[in-house]
Tab-separated table of C-alpha atoms and ligand atoms in Angstrom:
chain	number	residue	atom	x	y	z
A	1	MET	CA	139.041	110.916	19.650
A	2	PHE	CA	137.024	113.780	18.216
A	3	SER	CA	138.914	116.563	16.496
A	4	LYS	CA	136.305	119.212	17.281
A	5	ILE	CA	133.358	119.504	19.673
A	6	LEU	CA	130.705	122.147	20.209
A	7	ILE	CA	129.623	123.257	23.662
A	8	ALA	CA	125.895	124.001	23.758
A	9	ASN	CA	126.043	126.117	26.892
A	10	ARG	CA	127.435	129.295	28.424
A	11	GLY	CA	129.044	130.569	31.624
A	12	GLU	CA	131.335	128.624	33.893
A	13	ILE	CA	130.222	125.214	32.624
A	14	ALA	CA	131.117	126.096	29.038
A	15	LEU	CA	134.599	127.025	30.291
A	16	ARG	CA	134.795	123.799	32.244
A	17	VAL	CA	134.166	121.749	29.109
A	18	ILE	CA	136.531	123.843	26.971
A	19	ARG	CA	139.299	123.238	29.531
A	20	ALA	CA	138.807	119.468	29.410
A	21	ALA	CA	138.700	119.456	25.601
A	22	LYS	CA	141.902	121.482	25.370
A	23	GLU	CA	143.733	119.046	27.589
A	24	LEU	CA	142.591	116.242	25.296
A	25	GLY	CA	143.803	118.133	22.230
A	26	VAL	CA	140.241	118.569	20.956
A	27	ARG	CA	139.264	121.834	19.248
A	28	THR	CA	136.253	123.684	20.634
A	29	VAL	CA	133.344	125.663	19.250
A	30	ALA	CA	131.449	128.050	21.518
A	31	VAL	CA	127.892	129.037	20.732
A	32	HIS	CA	126.428	132.246	22.087
A	33	SER	CA	123.419	134.502	22.071
A	34	THR	CA	123.740	138.110	20.934
A	35	ALA	CA	123.840	139.064	24.643
A	36	ASP	CA	126.892	136.851	25.191
A	37	ALA	CA	129.124	138.055	22.349
A	38	ASP	CA	131.671	139.270	24.948
A	39	ALA	CA	131.379	136.282	27.242
A	40	MET	CA	134.469	134.431	28.408
A	41	HIS	CA	133.455	131.105	26.848
A	42	VAL	CA	133.437	132.802	23.463
A	43	ARG	CA	136.950	134.119	24.064
A	44	MET	CA	138.296	130.827	25.319
A	45	ALA	CA	136.998	128.548	22.561
A	46	ASP	CA	138.871	128.072	19.292
A	47	GLU	CA	135.838	129.229	17.305
A	48	SER	CA	132.496	130.758	18.105
A	49	ILE	CA	129.172	131.172	16.428
A	50	CYS	CA	126.080	133.215	17.275
A	51	ILE	CA	122.918	131.127	17.571
A	52	GLY	CA	120.228	133.703	18.304
A	53	PRO	CA	118.842	136.565	20.354
A	54	PRO	CA	119.261	136.824	24.158
A	55	SER	CA	116.389	134.697	25.390
A	56	GLY	CA	117.452	131.142	26.178
A	57	ALA	CA	114.510	129.753	24.234
A	58	GLN	CA	115.762	131.408	21.065
A	59	SER	CA	119.462	130.666	21.534
A	60	TYR	CA	120.800	128.021	23.935
A	61	LEU	CA	117.607	125.990	23.546
A	62	ASN	CA	117.341	126.568	19.811
A	63	VAL	CA	117.938	123.085	18.404
A	64	PRO	CA	117.874	123.934	14.655
A	65	ASN	CA	120.432	126.707	15.172
A	66	ILE	CA	122.701	124.493	17.246
A	67	ILE	CA	122.580	121.770	14.591
A	68	ALA	CA	123.359	124.390	11.937
A	69	ALA	CA	126.298	125.596	14.066
A	70	CYS	CA	127.662	122.028	14.171
A	71	GLU	CA	127.339	121.696	10.414
A	72	ILE	CA	128.944	125.058	9.665
A	73	THR	CA	131.903	124.435	11.987
A	74	GLY	CA	132.261	120.702	11.381
A	75	ALA	CA	131.862	119.839	15.063
A	76	GLU	CA	131.533	116.080	15.483
A	77	ALA	CA	130.060	116.074	18.954
A	78	VAL	CA	128.116	118.286	21.358
A	79	HIS	CA	128.643	118.654	25.083
A	80	PRO	CA	125.454	120.060	26.646
A	81	GLY	CA	126.830	121.088	30.078
A	82	TYR	CA	124.002	121.166	32.633
A	83	GLY	CA	120.606	122.822	32.281
A	84	PHE	CA	119.469	123.945	28.813
A	85	LEU	CA	119.419	120.868	26.497
A	86	SER	CA	121.346	118.513	28.755
A	87	GLU	CA	118.384	116.294	29.598
A	88	ASN	CA	116.395	116.725	26.414
A	89	ALA	CA	115.959	113.357	24.734
A	90	ASN	CA	114.566	114.908	21.554
A	91	PHE	CA	117.727	116.953	21.127
A	92	VAL	CA	119.807	113.778	21.436
A	93	GLN	CA	117.607	112.161	18.808
A	94	VAL	CA	118.011	115.064	16.400
A	95	LEU	CA	121.795	115.020	16.873
A	96	GLU	CA	121.807	111.302	16.127
A	97	ASP	CA	119.773	111.902	12.964
A	98	HIS	CA	122.493	114.315	11.861
A	99	ASP	CA	125.349	111.955	12.743
A	100	ILE	CA	126.547	114.178	15.540
A	101	THR	CA	127.550	112.539	18.822
A	102	PHE	CA	125.915	113.637	22.061
A	103	ILE	CA	128.411	113.684	24.911
A	104	GLY	CA	126.121	112.036	27.415
A	105	PRO	CA	123.792	109.066	27.765
A	106	SER	CA	121.393	107.703	25.148
A	107	ALA	CA	118.025	109.326	24.413
A	108	ALA	CA	116.380	106.200	25.845
A	109	HIS	CA	118.151	106.573	29.209
A	110	ILE	CA	117.351	110.280	29.391
A	111	ARG	CA	113.676	109.490	28.744
A	112	MET	CA	113.663	106.665	31.257
A	113	MET	CA	114.991	108.881	34.051
A	114	GLY	CA	113.122	112.024	32.954
A	115	ASP	CA	109.816	110.417	33.771
A	116	LYS	CA	109.908	110.013	37.517
A	117	ILE	CA	107.465	107.128	37.747
A	118	THR	CA	109.436	105.151	35.156
A	119	ALA	CA	112.693	106.120	36.854
A	120	LYS	CA	111.506	104.961	40.252
A	121	ASP	CA	110.062	101.772	38.858
A	122	THR	CA	113.320	101.015	37.033
A	123	MET	CA	115.461	101.730	40.076
A	124	LYS	CA	113.261	99.597	42.300
A	125	LYS	CA	113.626	96.667	39.909
A	126	LEU	CA	117.394	97.227	39.869
A	127	GLY	CA	117.541	96.907	43.654
A	128	VAL	CA	117.977	100.597	44.481
A	129	PRO	CA	116.136	101.560	47.701
A	130	CYS	CA	113.208	103.928	47.013
A	131	VAL	CA	110.867	106.114	49.086
A	132	PRO	CA	107.758	104.084	49.997
A	133	GLY	CA	104.838	105.229	47.894
A	134	SER	CA	102.189	104.489	45.319
A	135	ASP	CA	102.859	101.816	42.768
A	136	GLY	CA	103.105	104.082	39.741
A	137	GLY	CA	100.650	106.877	38.915
A	138	VAL	CA	97.623	107.807	41.004
A	139	ASP	CA	94.676	108.856	38.843
A	140	THR	CA	91.858	109.565	41.245
A	141	ILE	CA	91.466	111.273	44.587
A	142	GLU	CA	89.912	108.081	46.011
A	143	GLU	CA	93.050	106.166	45.104
A	144	ALA	CA	95.164	108.981	46.568
A	145	HIS	CA	93.372	108.638	49.902
A	146	LYS	CA	93.648	104.875	49.889
A	147	VAL	CA	97.420	104.927	49.216
A	148	SER	CA	98.050	107.705	51.756
A	149	ASP	CA	95.951	106.117	54.493
A	150	GLU	CA	97.871	102.889	54.094
A	151	MET	CA	101.209	104.691	54.203
A	152	GLY	CA	100.320	107.235	56.869
A	153	PHE	CA	100.665	111.026	56.680
A	154	PRO	CA	102.525	113.248	55.866
A	155	VAL	CA	102.737	112.405	52.164
A	156	ILE	CA	104.001	114.281	49.150
A	157	VAL	CA	102.214	114.375	45.796
A	158	LYS	CA	104.724	114.580	42.934
A	159	ALA	CA	104.435	115.104	39.196
A	160	THR	CA	105.982	112.348	37.106
A	161	ALA	CA	107.174	115.011	34.651
A	162	GLY	CA	108.300	117.315	37.494
A	163	GLY	CA	111.543	119.185	37.847
A	164	GLY	CA	112.947	122.152	39.702
A	165	GLY	CA	110.597	121.538	42.601
A	166	ARG	CA	107.495	122.216	40.520
A	167	GLY	CA	104.417	120.013	40.629
A	168	MET	CA	105.230	118.836	44.138
A	169	LYS	CA	102.794	119.301	47.038
A	170	LEU	CA	102.931	118.287	50.657
A	171	ALA	CA	99.890	116.964	52.489
A	172	LYS	CA	100.641	117.064	56.218
A	173	THR	CA	97.358	115.471	57.175
A	174	LYS	CA	94.428	113.775	55.478
A	175	LYS	CA	92.495	117.007	55.191
A	176	ASP	CA	95.278	118.578	53.070
A	177	LEU	CA	95.274	115.790	50.507
A	178	ASP	CA	92.447	116.950	48.234
A	179	GLU	CA	94.078	120.292	47.690
A	180	ALA	CA	97.612	118.904	47.344
A	181	PHE	CA	96.435	116.367	44.796
A	182	SER	CA	94.553	118.829	42.612
A	183	THR	CA	97.246	121.553	42.820
A	184	ALA	CA	100.056	119.148	41.967
A	185	ARG	CA	98.085	117.954	38.949
A	186	SER	CA	97.159	121.375	37.646
A	187	GLU	CA	100.653	122.799	38.243
A	188	SER	CA	102.176	119.899	36.415
A	189	LYS	CA	99.716	120.173	33.548
A	190	ALA	CA	100.539	123.872	33.180
A	191	ALA	CA	104.310	123.477	33.482
A	192	PHE	CA	104.910	120.171	31.710
A	193	GLY	CA	101.735	119.413	29.739
A	194	ASN	CA	101.298	116.189	31.740
A	195	ASP	CA	99.154	115.847	34.848
A	196	GLU	CA	100.210	112.394	35.976
A	197	VAL	CA	101.173	112.352	39.654
A	198	TYR	CA	102.322	109.802	42.200
A	199	ILE	CA	102.463	109.765	45.982
A	200	GLU	CA	105.356	109.229	48.346
A	201	LYS	CA	105.854	109.097	52.058
A	202	TYR	CA	107.146	112.520	53.122
A	203	LEU	CA	110.440	112.222	54.966
A	204	THR	CA	110.577	114.863	57.671
A	205	LEU	CA	114.275	115.532	58.362
A	206	PRO	CA	116.336	113.879	55.648
A	207	ARG	CA	119.676	114.860	54.207
A	208	HIS	CA	120.201	115.071	50.456
A	209	ILE	CA	122.882	112.569	49.517
A	210	GLU	CA	123.687	111.859	45.879
A	211	VAL	CA	125.938	109.235	44.380
A	212	GLN	CA	128.120	110.005	41.365
A	213	VAL	CA	128.155	107.177	38.867
A	214	PHE	CA	129.892	106.693	35.560
A	215	GLY	CA	129.237	104.040	32.922
A	216	ASP	CA	130.955	103.035	29.693
A	217	GLY	CA	127.702	102.197	27.885
A	218	ARG	CA	128.803	98.585	27.505
A	219	GLY	CA	127.949	97.286	30.930
A	220	ARG	CA	130.879	98.501	33.017
A	221	ALA	CA	130.266	101.163	35.625
A	222	VAL	CA	131.864	102.689	38.694
A	223	HIS	CA	130.732	104.959	41.502
A	224	LEU	CA	132.645	107.927	42.832
A	225	GLY	CA	131.108	108.139	46.260
A	226	GLU	CA	128.575	110.626	47.478
A	227	ARG	CA	128.032	114.344	47.855
A	228	ASP	CA	125.986	115.870	50.636
A	229	CYS	CA	123.933	118.732	49.201
A	230	SER	CA	121.467	119.234	52.032
A	231	LEU	CA	121.953	122.986	52.357
A	232	GLN	CA	119.276	124.161	49.926
A	233	ARG	CA	117.155	127.209	49.373
A	234	ARG	CA	113.920	126.624	47.468
A	235	HIS	CA	115.190	123.185	46.464
A	236	GLN	CA	118.313	124.793	44.965
A	237	LYS	CA	121.606	123.568	46.347
A	238	VAL	CA	123.905	126.298	47.632
A	239	PHE	CA	126.673	124.448	49.518
A	240	GLU	CA	127.870	120.972	48.619
A	241	GLU	CA	130.496	118.721	50.056
A	242	ALA	CA	132.182	115.382	49.559
A	243	PRO	CA	132.473	113.058	51.296
A	244	GLY	CA	129.196	113.375	53.185
A	245	PRO	CA	129.931	114.202	56.830
A	246	THR	CA	127.582	111.458	58.027
A	247	ILE	CA	128.588	108.697	55.606
A	248	ASP	CA	131.217	106.162	56.636
A	249	GLU	CA	133.257	104.046	54.286
A	250	LYS	CA	131.164	100.925	54.668
A	251	THR	CA	127.946	102.807	53.909
A	252	ARG	CA	129.596	104.531	50.920
A	253	GLU	CA	130.802	101.262	49.430
A	254	LYS	CA	127.449	99.613	49.948
A	255	ILE	CA	125.227	102.278	48.368
A	256	GLY	CA	127.897	103.041	45.755
A	257	LYS	CA	127.939	99.443	44.618
A	258	VAL	CA	124.149	99.290	44.418
A	259	CYS	CA	124.202	102.397	42.191
A	260	ALA	CA	127.107	101.297	39.994
A	261	ASP	CA	125.556	97.852	39.506
A	262	ALA	CA	122.210	99.434	38.595
A	263	ILE	CA	123.651	101.606	35.845
A	264	ALA	CA	125.932	98.823	34.617
A	265	ASP	CA	122.829	96.685	34.289
A	266	ILE	CA	121.076	99.163	31.984
A	267	LYS	CA	124.366	99.857	30.078
A	268	TYR	CA	124.289	103.508	30.970
A	269	SER	CA	126.890	105.680	29.287
A	270	GLY	CA	128.722	108.637	30.802
A	271	ALA	CA	128.237	110.592	34.007
A	272	GLY	CA	125.083	110.395	36.083
A	273	THR	CA	123.908	111.172	39.574
A	274	ILE	CA	121.548	109.077	41.635
A	275	GLU	CA	119.871	111.301	44.214
A	276	PHE	CA	118.666	110.065	47.576
A	277	LEU	CA	117.073	111.380	50.672
A	278	TYR	CA	118.904	109.894	53.651
A	279	GLU	CA	117.194	109.521	56.990
A	280	ASN	CA	117.957	107.308	60.017
A	281	GLY	CA	120.681	105.513	58.143
A	282	GLU	CA	118.462	104.593	55.184
A	283	PHE	CA	118.707	105.743	51.568
A	284	TYR	CA	115.590	106.577	49.556
A	285	PHE	CA	115.952	107.156	45.802
A	286	ILE	CA	114.253	110.320	44.530
A	287	GLU	CA	115.637	110.858	41.035
A	288	MET	CA	118.506	110.334	38.645
A	289	ASN	CA	120.136	113.189	36.762
A	290	THR	CA	121.503	111.996	33.444
A	291	ARG	CA	124.136	114.686	33.080
A	292	LEU	CA	127.077	116.397	34.697
A	293	GLN	CA	125.990	118.218	37.858
A	294	VAL	CA	126.877	121.736	38.923
A	295	GLU	CA	128.553	120.284	42.005
A	296	HIS	CA	130.696	117.681	40.198
A	297	PRO	CA	133.979	119.449	41.148
A	298	VAL	CA	133.850	118.319	44.795
A	299	THR	CA	133.896	114.726	43.592
A	300	GLU	CA	136.672	115.451	41.102
A	301	THR	CA	138.701	117.024	43.871
A	302	ILE	CA	138.595	114.148	46.336
A	303	TYR	CA	138.950	111.402	43.705
A	304	GLY	CA	141.470	113.184	41.482
A	305	VAL	CA	139.420	112.387	38.380
A	306	ASP	CA	138.433	114.743	35.542
A	307	LEU	CA	134.822	113.742	34.916
A	308	VAL	CA	134.433	115.887	31.807
A	309	LYS	CA	137.457	114.348	30.098
A	310	GLN	CA	136.028	110.941	30.886
A	311	GLN	CA	132.687	111.973	29.409
A	312	ILE	CA	134.372	113.063	26.189
A	313	ARG	CA	136.489	109.889	26.029
A	314	VAL	CA	133.557	107.548	26.514
A	315	ALA	CA	131.429	109.439	23.984
A	316	ALA	CA	134.272	109.044	21.482
A	317	GLY	CA	134.141	105.294	21.994
A	318	GLU	CA	137.235	105.034	24.176
A	319	GLU	CA	137.498	103.182	27.444
A	320	MET	CA	137.048	105.011	30.726
A	321	THR	CA	140.455	105.209	32.295
A	322	PHE	CA	139.509	104.217	35.829
A	323	LYS	CA	138.497	101.061	37.610
A	324	GLN	CA	136.545	100.896	40.855
A	325	GLU	CA	139.460	99.437	42.785
A	326	GLU	CA	141.691	102.312	41.709
A	327	LEU	CA	139.334	104.968	42.985
A	328	SER	CA	139.934	106.259	46.472
A	329	ILE	CA	139.176	109.394	48.418
A	330	LYS	CA	141.706	111.926	49.529
A	331	GLY	CA	140.630	114.679	51.890
A	332	HIS	CA	137.469	116.719	51.895
A	333	ALA	CA	136.056	119.216	49.381
A	334	ILE	CA	133.380	121.900	49.641
A	335	GLU	CA	131.737	123.947	46.901
A	336	VAL	CA	129.749	127.132	47.375
A	337	ARG	CA	127.614	128.553	44.594
A	338	ILE	CA	128.121	132.278	44.309
A	339	ASN	CA	125.246	134.081	42.638
A	340	ALA	CA	124.892	137.681	41.484
A	341	GLU	CA	122.022	138.322	43.871
A	342	LYS	CA	121.215	140.904	46.476
A	343	LEU	CA	120.586	139.636	49.986
A	344	PRO	CA	118.430	139.195	51.976
A	345	ASN	CA	115.887	138.449	49.253
A	346	PHE	CA	118.208	136.892	46.688
A	347	THR	CA	117.088	139.420	44.077
A	348	PRO	CA	118.999	138.879	40.810
A	349	CYS	CA	121.637	141.556	40.405
A	350	PRO	CA	123.001	141.638	36.855
A	351	GLY	CA	125.367	144.441	35.840
A	352	LYS	CA	128.924	145.399	35.105
A	353	ILE	CA	131.822	143.860	37.024
A	354	THR	CA	134.291	146.644	37.775
A	355	THR	CA	136.901	144.660	39.722
A	356	PHE	CA	137.370	140.927	39.870
A	357	HIS	CA	139.952	138.971	41.747
A	358	ALA	CA	139.698	135.212	42.146
A	359	PRO	CA	141.108	133.557	45.253
A	360	GLY	CA	143.976	131.132	44.787
A	361	GLY	CA	146.559	129.127	46.629
A	362	LEU	CA	146.727	125.503	47.650
A	363	GLY	CA	143.428	123.642	47.567
A	364	VAL	CA	141.409	126.413	45.914
A	365	ARG	CA	139.593	126.035	42.607
A	366	MET	CA	137.471	128.775	41.125
A	367	ASP	CA	135.145	127.835	38.270
A	368	SER	CA	133.858	131.126	36.930
A	369	ALA	CA	133.421	132.952	33.647
A	370	LEU	CA	133.750	136.406	35.214
A	371	TYR	CA	136.327	139.029	34.319
A	372	ALA	CA	136.734	142.716	35.130
A	373	GLY	CA	134.749	144.789	32.656
A	374	TYR	CA	132.279	141.969	31.923
A	375	THR	CA	128.589	142.792	32.096
A	376	ILE	CA	126.427	140.017	33.547
A	377	PRO	CA	123.353	139.892	31.309
A	378	PRO	CA	119.907	139.697	32.937
A	379	TYR	CA	118.634	136.809	30.820
A	380	TYR	CA	120.137	133.757	32.464
A	381	ASP	CA	120.717	131.987	35.724
A	382	SER	CA	122.471	134.112	38.348
A	383	LEU	CA	125.303	131.670	39.141
A	384	ILE	CA	128.542	133.556	38.514
A	385	ALA	CA	131.139	131.440	40.260
A	386	LYS	CA	131.688	128.173	42.029
A	387	LEU	CA	134.352	128.265	44.670
A	388	ILE	CA	135.678	124.806	45.460
A	389	VAL	CA	138.101	124.269	48.286
A	390	SER	CA	139.710	121.176	49.691
A	391	GLY	CA	141.695	120.143	52.709
A	392	ILE	CA	142.964	117.021	54.380
A	393	THR	CA	140.046	117.175	56.798
A	394	ARG	CA	136.634	118.845	56.745
A	395	GLU	CA	137.923	121.387	59.284
A	396	ALA	CA	140.864	122.247	57.019
A	397	ALA	CA	138.504	122.677	54.059
A	398	LEU	CA	136.243	124.972	56.105
A	399	ALA	CA	139.222	127.110	57.173
A	400	ARG	CA	140.330	127.308	53.561
A	401	LEU	CA	136.829	128.285	52.442
A	402	ARG	CA	136.791	131.128	54.954
A	403	ARG	CA	140.212	132.275	53.787
A	404	ALA	CA	139.330	132.017	50.052
A	405	LEU	CA	136.036	133.904	50.441
A	406	GLY	CA	138.037	136.675	52.080
A	407	GLU	CA	140.316	136.911	49.051
A	408	LEU	CA	137.549	137.046	46.469
A	409	ILE	CA	136.780	140.490	45.094
A	410	VAL	CA	133.725	141.080	42.925
A	411	ASP	CA	132.883	144.773	42.608
A	412	GLY	CA	129.986	146.213	40.650
A	413	VAL	CA	127.251	143.744	41.562
A	414	ASP	CA	125.945	142.217	44.781
A	415	THR	CA	126.756	138.592	45.407
A	416	THR	CA	125.760	135.847	47.821
A	417	VAL	CA	129.236	135.787	49.422
A	418	PRO	CA	127.935	137.320	52.712
A	419	LEU	CA	125.593	134.324	53.048
A	420	PHE	CA	128.586	131.981	53.159
A	421	ASP	CA	130.527	134.244	55.515
A	422	ALA	CA	127.552	134.026	57.867
A	423	LEU	CA	127.064	130.281	57.440
A	424	LEU	CA	130.697	129.714	58.374
A	425	GLN	CA	129.901	131.195	61.798
A	426	GLU	CA	127.187	128.623	62.446
A	427	GLU	CA	127.945	125.753	64.759
A	428	ASP	CA	125.645	123.394	62.810
A	429	VAL	CA	127.433	124.094	59.541
A	430	LEU	CA	130.833	123.706	61.167
A	431	LYS	CA	129.776	120.386	62.646
A	432	GLY	CA	127.934	119.194	59.531
A	433	ASN	CA	124.686	119.031	61.475
A	434	TYR	CA	122.027	119.858	58.941
A	435	ASP	CA	119.132	118.416	56.974
A	436	ILE	CA	117.369	119.651	53.816
A	437	HIS	CA	115.257	122.157	55.787
A	438	TRP	CA	118.071	123.649	57.861
A	439	LEU	CA	118.934	126.539	55.540
A	440	GLU	CA	115.328	127.650	54.971
A	441	LYS	CA	114.724	127.697	58.716
A	442	TRP	CA	117.957	129.593	59.306
A	443	LEU	CA	117.088	132.176	56.627
A	444	GLU	CA	113.686	132.698	58.215
A	445	LYS	CA	115.356	133.350	61.555
A	446	GLN	CA	117.698	135.927	59.986
A	447	ASN	CA	114.880	137.844	58.297
A	448	PRO	CA	111.583	137.267	60.010
A	449	GLU	CA	108.892	138.752	57.752
B	501	ADP	P1	112.775	118.044	41.350
B	501	ADP	O1	113.081	117.199	40.154
B	501	ADP	O2	111.598	118.945	41.140
B	501	ADP	O3	113.972	118.710	41.924
B	501	ADP	P2	112.938	115.914	43.391
B	501	ADP	O4	112.183	114.652	43.315
B	501	ADP	O5	114.401	115.852	43.115
B	501	ADP	O6	112.220	117.003	42.451
B	501	ADP	O7	112.727	116.572	44.808
B	501	ADP	C1	113.211	117.846	45.082
B	501	ADP	C2	113.288	118.076	46.573
B	501	ADP	O8	112.005	117.936	47.187
B	501	ADP	C3	114.167	117.112	47.316
B	501	ADP	O9	115.539	117.485	47.286
B	501	ADP	C4	113.581	117.199	48.716
B	501	ADP	O10	113.996	118.419	49.306
B	501	ADP	C5	112.093	117.325	48.453
B	501	ADP	N1	111.439	115.994	48.423
B	501	ADP	C6	111.189	115.233	47.340
B	501	ADP	N2	110.600	114.069	47.680
B	501	ADP	C7	110.480	114.070	49.023
B	501	ADP	C8	109.967	113.144	50.006
B	501	ADP	N3	109.433	111.975	49.664
B	501	ADP	N4	110.031	113.522	51.305
B	501	ADP	C9	110.566	114.704	51.675
B	501	ADP	N5	111.049	115.614	50.816
B	501	ADP	C10	111.015	115.321	49.506
């Protein structure tokens, strides 16, 4: 096992990793920007080191400074959390060159899944069901028309280098295709320096279902079921649950096995998520995230597994401590992402927290780096807390969520808590009746422009 690791992140996820490391008896180094000198992750780690000015590009994304921080503190490994450098293959390469272990998959696997055409091609060959679409990249508008005509409209043009919903354009009918094709290419060129695009059948009312997988890097892998993350705003998940309300055990075992076998086959190491759109009982692969996800706690809750500890163990060359046959689900878990944002427009709302009280009690987990007196800086993502609740049934979890939201006190800034209070009044949410467009449509109804 490592004696010391560095966490190249901030906020609640940095705390999450520090907690796992502490339980393993591993010392921790926090890195921080000048804006985060008073942040909770700095207080909770055994040591801390400043890596640059406030902007993410100059601090949490600053590879030379992070490497220097490892060398100064003697950290043997780096956990990247999510976001920032977590899916940056070059960073993994640089760490390797400095004999520092990356707590995550290999640079080759990150690259493979970071390029969506390669990812889809790989998954298809591994027997994972994919969205029907072009065979690889589409270079000309003539080819785009040919592929789309064969498939039938609507289609979606997607950037192979895409991420965060950018470089993705819908063509409802044939006459929209020229514009969708050229916009997707130019957006992708501007955002990612790569204008390669591909075309997929557009699924009209799918759910977002993702499968948690975990590999030991030596050809053994397990799955930890699915999460339903269909409630999204601008392609950002806001409410996640496990198990998926529409997935039965047989379906779970079937798709789970396909996913676990696929990553075992490529000798994937660590945690990963295989994302699908799910429509009419069929799964369609869209992408794989080669890191820990924001919503991992719902899976941890129902399986009773600490995914971060397992990540650290496997990176240190130890065995993962679970086998597929030992993994089983207990109850239901829901996570809501609480942002410092002002409704109805979700305007970021940084500022000083005057009072903070986290909910507690049975079945309540609060992953947050907030404390009273803390000032949320304006430079980063507005996620300030993840509230995760569980219950024996989905209904019990929903009742607990309502109760826990009522206990939470965050004074000083606006938060998205009222959104969840309102969603918990909605019949569709209570029944689990939603697809990936449900929340956007509901928001439009609340605030017609
Ligand atoms: P990104 O990496 O930019 O997040 P994804 O490929 O994961 O891109 O897609 C993001 C979202 O876009 C999906 O969650 C879904 O809402 C929508 N989407 C992507 N592909 C399709 C498709 N073929 N049909 C319908 N919606 C899609």
